[in-house]
Amino acid sequence: MDKILIEGGVPLYGEVRISGAKNAALPILASTLLAQGTHKIRNLPRLRDIETFGVLLRQLGVGMEVCGDTARIEVGPRTDHRAPYDLVRTMRASVLVLGPLLARMGRAVVSLPGGCAIGSRPIDQHLKGLEALGARISLRHGYVYARASRLQGTTFCFDIPTVTGTENLLMAASLAKGRTVLQNAACEPEVVQLAEALNRMGARIHGAGTDVITIDGVDYLEPAEHWIEADRIEAGTYMVAAAITCGEILLRDCPHRFMEAPIRKLRECGVQIELESDATVRVSASGRPKAVDVTTQPYPGFPTDMQAQLMALLSLARGTSVIRETVFENRFMHVGELVRMGARIEVQGASAVVKGVSRLAGAPVMATDLRASASLILAGLAAEGVTEILRVYHLDRGYERIEEKLSRLGARIQRVKE
Ligand code: EPU
């Protein structure tokens, strides 16, 4: 297993290019199951989760060849309909094959994902929505069994907005008979990108990006070519890297139009963020950040996927910040590790009270999930001495070549075999 060593205290300077978004790429990969033929996906990030999704697609009988950042996907007239536990347990997003398999093959058998490090994360809304579309669903031996001859359009209101739940239903309803209206739908940019991808394939979806989405079902979809937009969470993470090291980074291909809430919050902390063009942003900081309070929310609120990274920054702020996590019930696993580096953070229910300290000290720490790993890297970049981050496979799931990108910015970071 690899570990990452960082010798902190170096301000980062230079340019970094933001990669395609993992959470946009995964549903678009799943959507290929809806149409027979050759699909092309460009600007695909090279990440462990994308590789895992490729393994799943291949198990379903789909051909996938990746060359550089472009995937060519070959879908035959029929595919298998089973997503096994072995794969789903390593990546929850595998559940995204449920909607498309059911819609095109008339059946799907997909392992229940189970809990994970950030919460219990049920998929009840995915299942209720598919039932509303006419699917017969049963749960047996840890698997979801779903069947339907042809899904029927309906009106369905989510109890809570769910990103992958909305995506699963968008895909399923695209091939349903008649009109589907999804209420209280997730508004995340990744949902919009999936809807645009489906529309390029011949779907008729309106309203994505709002909480009411209308889908007029069609009889078949056709393969298409897609470009994956840059990753707003990766971009936010590099913004914090500039801020926490008091450096200056130019972010290229930065999707700042989807980043209003994190940009506003970072500016409140005193970070300078200049939008130089559509996709170029300059981020710089000097001195300790100001303390701020933040509450995570579904889009367009402050993203839960940026909470851990902001906490690393706020652990060095002047004053006390309160971070409230409302999306996942257990997303403070990084707190204990940051505390081992000298941070003063106390968790009280869904809130973390962060009393800023003037310095962090390098320590051996353990990554528990993807964004927790990112926060430890950020803390390590600012800390005095050496930080040793174990279990970095979490990081490889969602950050493309992070140590290479950070090295180019001047960080003293290396990956070594444990
Ligand atoms: N929820 C339910 N029932 C459901 C679905 C969700 O109770 O059927 C709850 C969840 O437990 C959670 C809340 O609803 O408390 C929101 O979860 P959501 O379904 O929106 O999350 P997700 O679709 O599983 C995606 C991203 C996550 C990101 C969340 C929130 C992908 C592949 N994953 O997960 O990304 O944190 O939305 O924005 O798109 C990450 O990239 O590190 C990551 C975890």
XYZ file of C-alpha atoms in Angstrom, residues 20-409:
390
model
C -12.774 16.243 -15.549
C -15.261 15.738 -12.717
C -15.538 12.259 -11.237
C -19.155 12.752 -10.204
C -20.123 13.952 -13.681
C -18.211 11.163 -15.416
C -19.697 8.255 -13.441
C -23.393 8.835 -14.330
C -22.483 9.615 -17.946
C -20.598 6.294 -18.109
C -23.711 4.593 -16.683
C -25.928 6.309 -19.265
C -24.139 4.500 -22.094
C -26.040 1.363 -21.027
C -29.180 3.026 -22.413
C -28.115 2.973 -26.054
C -26.659 0.352 -28.342
C -23.645 1.450 -30.381
C -20.370 3.303 -29.940
C -20.156 6.103 -27.378
C -17.219 8.464 -26.882
C -16.438 10.260 -23.635
C -13.707 12.897 -23.558
C -11.877 14.633 -20.709
C -12.396 11.584 -18.550
C -10.292 11.858 -15.376
C -7.840 9.023 -14.695
C -9.110 7.885 -11.327
C -9.602 4.645 -9.451
C -13.393 5.117 -9.405
C -13.473 5.484 -13.182
C -11.397 2.295 -13.546
C -13.771 0.477 -11.182
C -16.757 1.660 -13.207
C -14.991 0.379 -16.333
C -14.607 -3.036 -14.691
C -18.333 -3.019 -13.885
C -19.289 -2.049 -17.451
C -17.051 -4.794 -18.838
C -18.664 -7.336 -16.477
C -22.002 -6.262 -17.901
C -20.668 -7.131 -21.361
C -19.854 -3.600 -22.514
C -16.588 -2.901 -24.358
C -14.586 0.003 -22.968
C -11.244 1.191 -24.268
C -9.514 4.155 -22.730
C -6.843 6.066 -24.612
C -5.472 9.090 -22.782
C -8.498 10.968 -21.501
C -10.925 9.503 -24.049
C -13.057 6.407 -23.582
C -14.671 4.508 -26.430
C -17.570 2.463 -25.211
C -19.229 -0.259 -27.243
C -22.696 -1.343 -26.111
C -24.269 -4.392 -27.756
C -27.947 -5.164 -28.290
C -28.104 -6.887 -24.909
C -26.025 -6.558 -21.769
C -25.886 -8.564 -18.579
C -28.004 -7.078 -15.793
C -26.076 -7.962 -12.621
C -23.853 -5.647 -10.565
C -22.160 -7.858 -7.966
C -21.375 -7.042 -4.324
C -17.609 -7.232 -4.937
C -17.752 -4.136 -7.112
C -20.607 -2.213 -5.520
C -19.018 -2.401 -2.068
C -15.847 -0.749 -3.384
C -17.784 2.027 -5.092
C -21.314 3.091 -4.169
C -21.782 4.906 -7.470
C -22.143 1.439 -9.062
C -25.802 1.764 -8.079
C -26.078 4.137 -11.057
C -26.427 1.134 -13.367
C -29.768 0.234 -11.769
C -31.925 2.774 -13.648
C -30.410 2.243 -17.112
C -30.349 -1.582 -16.881
C -33.961 -1.692 -15.776
C -35.064 0.755 -18.466
C -33.350 -0.989 -21.397
C -33.065 -4.639 -20.308
C -36.272 -4.805 -18.282
C -34.419 -6.143 -15.282
C -31.521 -5.444 -12.971
C -29.905 -7.202 -10.044
C -27.695 -4.787 -8.145
C -26.030 -5.314 -4.788
C -27.163 -2.991 -1.998
C -24.191 -0.732 -1.295
C -24.397 -0.846 2.525
C -23.028 1.855 4.830
C -19.776 3.700 4.326
C -17.337 5.900 6.215
C -19.464 9.047 5.849
C -22.874 7.704 6.830
C -25.480 4.995 6.354
C -26.360 6.292 2.864
C -29.530 4.338 2.034
C -30.889 4.104 -1.541
C -34.565 4.018 -0.576
C -35.334 7.076 -2.733
C -33.863 5.413 -5.839
C -36.043 2.362 -5.209
C -39.249 4.284 -4.387
C -38.814 6.339 -7.535
C -38.308 3.269 -9.725
C -41.359 1.631 -8.113
C -43.351 4.760 -8.922
C -42.261 4.251 -12.553
C -43.810 0.770 -12.387
C -40.825 -1.412 -11.479
C -41.356 -4.448 -9.252
C -38.620 -4.383 -6.662
C -37.608 -6.873 -4.015
C -34.632 -7.052 -1.697
C -33.098 -10.481 -1.210
C -29.753 -11.630 0.198
C -28.286 -8.125 0.055
C -29.343 -7.524 -3.546
C -31.968 -5.343 -5.225
C -33.992 -7.318 -7.774
C -35.872 -5.008 -10.145
C -38.113 -5.886 -13.066
C -40.377 -3.999 -15.463
C -41.642 -4.717 -18.955
C -41.742 -1.009 -19.856
C -41.482 1.744 -17.278
C -44.412 4.177 -17.200
C -44.086 7.940 -16.766
C -45.304 9.288 -13.437
C -44.977 12.165 -10.976
C -42.548 11.425 -8.164
C -41.504 13.667 -5.289
C -38.225 12.823 -3.521
C -38.420 12.965 0.291
C -34.945 14.507 0.215
C -32.923 15.674 -2.764
C -30.463 12.949 -3.742
C -27.851 13.371 -6.464
C -27.419 9.790 -7.665
C -31.114 9.099 -6.928
C -32.116 11.901 -9.296
C -29.592 10.627 -11.857
C -30.907 7.054 -11.673
C -34.472 8.241 -12.241
C -33.474 10.601 -15.067
C -31.923 7.679 -16.899
C -34.800 5.304 -16.206
C -37.511 7.827 -17.126
C -35.793 8.705 -20.417
C -36.940 5.352 -21.835
C -40.292 5.217 -19.978
C -43.619 5.537 -21.730
C -45.029 9.031 -21.337
C -44.116 11.964 -19.141
C -42.305 11.809 -15.794
C -42.117 14.772 -13.443
C -39.479 14.610 -10.699
C -40.115 16.987 -7.809
C -37.623 17.974 -5.115
C -34.916 16.783 -7.501
C -31.220 17.454 -6.870
C -29.966 20.620 -8.629
C -26.251 19.753 -8.720
C -24.334 20.683 -11.906
C -23.533 16.978 -12.363
C -27.275 16.272 -12.708
C -27.466 18.977 -15.380
C -24.494 17.478 -17.220
C -26.144 14.069 -17.220
C -29.417 15.563 -18.512
C -27.490 17.324 -21.304
C -25.721 14.064 -22.156
C -29.036 12.202 -22.275
C -30.571 14.920 -24.449
C -27.652 14.551 -26.886
C -28.615 10.858 -27.020
C -32.187 11.773 -27.963
C -33.858 12.092 -24.547
C -36.338 14.898 -23.881
C -35.482 16.360 -20.483
C -36.362 19.860 -19.298
C -35.745 21.664 -16.037
C -32.497 19.968 -14.936
C -30.743 22.329 -12.534
C -34.063 23.201 -10.886
C -35.928 21.046 -8.384
C -38.625 20.055 -10.896
C -37.440 18.037 -13.883
C -39.729 16.875 -16.687
C -38.796 13.898 -18.821
C -40.809 12.909 -21.880
C -39.937 9.272 -22.469
C -38.690 8.124 -25.885
C -38.613 4.632 -27.436
C -34.857 4.450 -27.865
C -31.693 6.483 -27.378
C -28.643 6.729 -29.595
C -24.962 6.819 -28.680
C -23.296 10.221 -28.587
C -20.061 12.003 -27.753
C -19.640 13.778 -24.427
C -17.096 16.101 -22.812
C -16.792 15.860 -19.028
C -16.759 19.304 -17.381
C -13.988 20.121 -14.913
C -14.284 19.050 -11.294
C -15.562 21.812 -8.987
C -14.426 19.912 -5.872
C -10.902 19.348 -7.187
C -10.797 23.071 -8.065
C -11.985 24.006 -4.562
C -9.319 21.763 -3.052
C -6.542 23.582 -4.985
C -8.028 26.922 -3.923
C -7.615 25.835 -0.312
C -4.071 24.623 -1.113
C -3.165 28.157 -2.225
C -4.854 29.654 0.844
C -3.452 27.301 3.487
C 0.145 27.707 2.255
C -0.172 31.480 1.715
C 0.811 31.006 -1.922
C -0.633 31.969 -5.288
C -2.099 29.461 -7.742
C -3.589 29.995 -11.176
C -6.305 27.428 -11.794
C -6.877 26.562 -15.456
C -10.132 24.937 -16.624
C -11.705 25.944 -13.338
C -15.531 25.618 -13.364
C -16.027 28.677 -11.156
C -19.572 29.239 -12.390
C -20.542 26.192 -10.284
C -18.537 27.334 -7.272
C -20.306 30.418 -5.987
C -20.812 29.198 -2.424
C -17.254 27.921 -1.795
C -15.745 30.998 -3.471
C -17.876 33.280 -1.290
C -16.842 31.403 1.854
C -13.142 31.442 0.990
C -13.332 35.171 0.312
C -14.960 35.625 3.735
C -11.886 33.892 5.173
C -9.753 36.573 3.506
C -8.604 34.504 0.512
C -8.152 36.561 -2.685
C -9.953 34.993 -5.619
C -9.875 36.720 -8.989
C -11.919 35.333 -11.856
C -9.662 36.080 -14.816
C -11.781 34.469 -17.527
C -14.470 31.843 -18.039
C -12.181 29.158 -16.769
C -9.136 30.804 -15.212
C -8.996 31.789 -11.578
C -6.146 33.251 -9.535
C -6.146 32.388 -5.843
C -3.778 33.859 -3.281
C -3.584 34.499 0.432
C -1.272 35.987 3.010
C -1.382 35.538 6.753
C -3.828 33.491 8.790
C -7.399 33.136 7.521
C -10.370 34.647 9.346
C -12.721 32.312 11.176
C -16.092 31.782 9.449
C -19.178 29.686 10.108
C -20.407 27.356 7.394
C -23.270 24.929 6.876
C -23.146 22.270 4.177
C -26.192 22.121 1.917
C -27.240 20.591 -1.365
C -26.292 22.710 -4.413
C -26.208 25.709 -4.697
C -25.260 25.700 -0.983
C -21.781 24.997 0.362
C -20.886 21.439 -0.786
C -20.388 18.670 1.756
C -17.550 17.486 -0.497
C -15.599 20.669 0.438
C -16.298 20.555 4.175
C -13.207 18.604 5.223
C -10.879 20.778 3.112
C -12.331 24.014 4.524
C -11.948 22.581 8.026
C -8.207 22.118 7.438
C -7.984 25.801 6.510
C -10.146 26.971 9.429
C -8.057 24.971 11.879
C -5.409 27.679 11.266
C -7.815 30.638 11.407
C -7.803 33.561 13.822
C -10.826 32.870 15.990
C -13.433 30.149 16.290
C -15.471 28.711 13.389
C -18.504 26.481 13.515
C -18.964 23.960 10.706
C -22.359 22.327 10.476
C -22.729 19.186 8.337
C -26.319 18.654 7.220
C -25.936 16.305 4.241
C -24.245 13.259 5.788
C -24.534 12.191 9.411
C -20.981 10.990 9.925
C -18.697 13.165 7.904
C -16.255 14.282 10.603
C -13.861 11.336 10.477
C -11.005 13.713 9.599
C -11.427 15.625 12.890
C -9.501 13.120 15.018
C -6.628 13.123 12.517
C -6.482 16.936 12.288
C -6.437 17.028 16.100
C -3.396 14.717 16.022
C -1.698 17.429 13.972
C -2.425 20.035 16.649
C -5.827 21.350 15.527
C -8.369 22.230 18.239
C -11.675 20.855 17.029
C -14.595 19.507 19.007
C -17.528 17.705 17.447
C -20.918 18.444 18.985
C -23.567 16.436 17.155
C -23.745 17.686 13.561
C -21.392 20.612 14.276
C -17.659 20.917 14.623
C -16.301 23.817 16.633
C -12.900 24.760 15.270
C -10.719 26.946 17.489
C -7.999 28.252 15.225
C -4.389 27.567 16.173
C -1.331 29.384 14.848
C 0.428 26.266 13.587
C -0.102 22.585 12.821
C 2.574 19.958 13.344
C 3.297 17.098 10.937
C 2.250 13.650 12.198
C 1.407 10.207 10.882
C -2.309 10.258 10.005
C -4.791 7.933 8.396
C -7.166 8.766 5.547
C -10.717 7.459 6.036
C -12.502 8.654 2.915
C -11.800 10.652 -0.193
C -12.406 14.191 1.048
C -10.952 13.427 4.501
C -7.753 12.421 2.687
C -7.741 15.732 0.835
C -8.072 17.652 4.085
C -5.087 15.783 5.566
C -2.988 16.570 2.495
C -3.919 20.250 2.859
C -3.114 20.246 6.567
C 0.188 18.515 5.786
C 1.095 21.218 3.233
C 0.775 23.852 5.952
C 2.149 21.892 8.909
C 5.634 22.160 10.358
C 7.659 19.013 9.760
C 6.664 15.821 8.009
C 3.141 14.488 7.658
C 2.745 10.865 6.703
C -0.653 9.990 5.230
C -1.626 6.334 5.237
C -4.368 4.626 3.204
C -4.027 6.990 0.272
C -6.042 4.687 -1.976
C -9.013 6.834 -0.960
C -7.293 9.793 -2.568
C -6.689 7.924 -5.823
C -10.440 7.413 -6.142
C -11.066 11.092 -6.777
C -7.918 13.214 -7.327
C -6.002 12.788 -10.554
C -2.204 12.667 -10.001
C -2.488 14.859 -6.936
C 1.108 14.513 -5.771
C 2.373 15.321 -9.267
C 0.144 18.408 -9.524
C 1.160 19.599 -6.052
C 4.898 18.943 -6.726
C 4.705 21.151 -9.802
C 3.356 23.887 -7.540
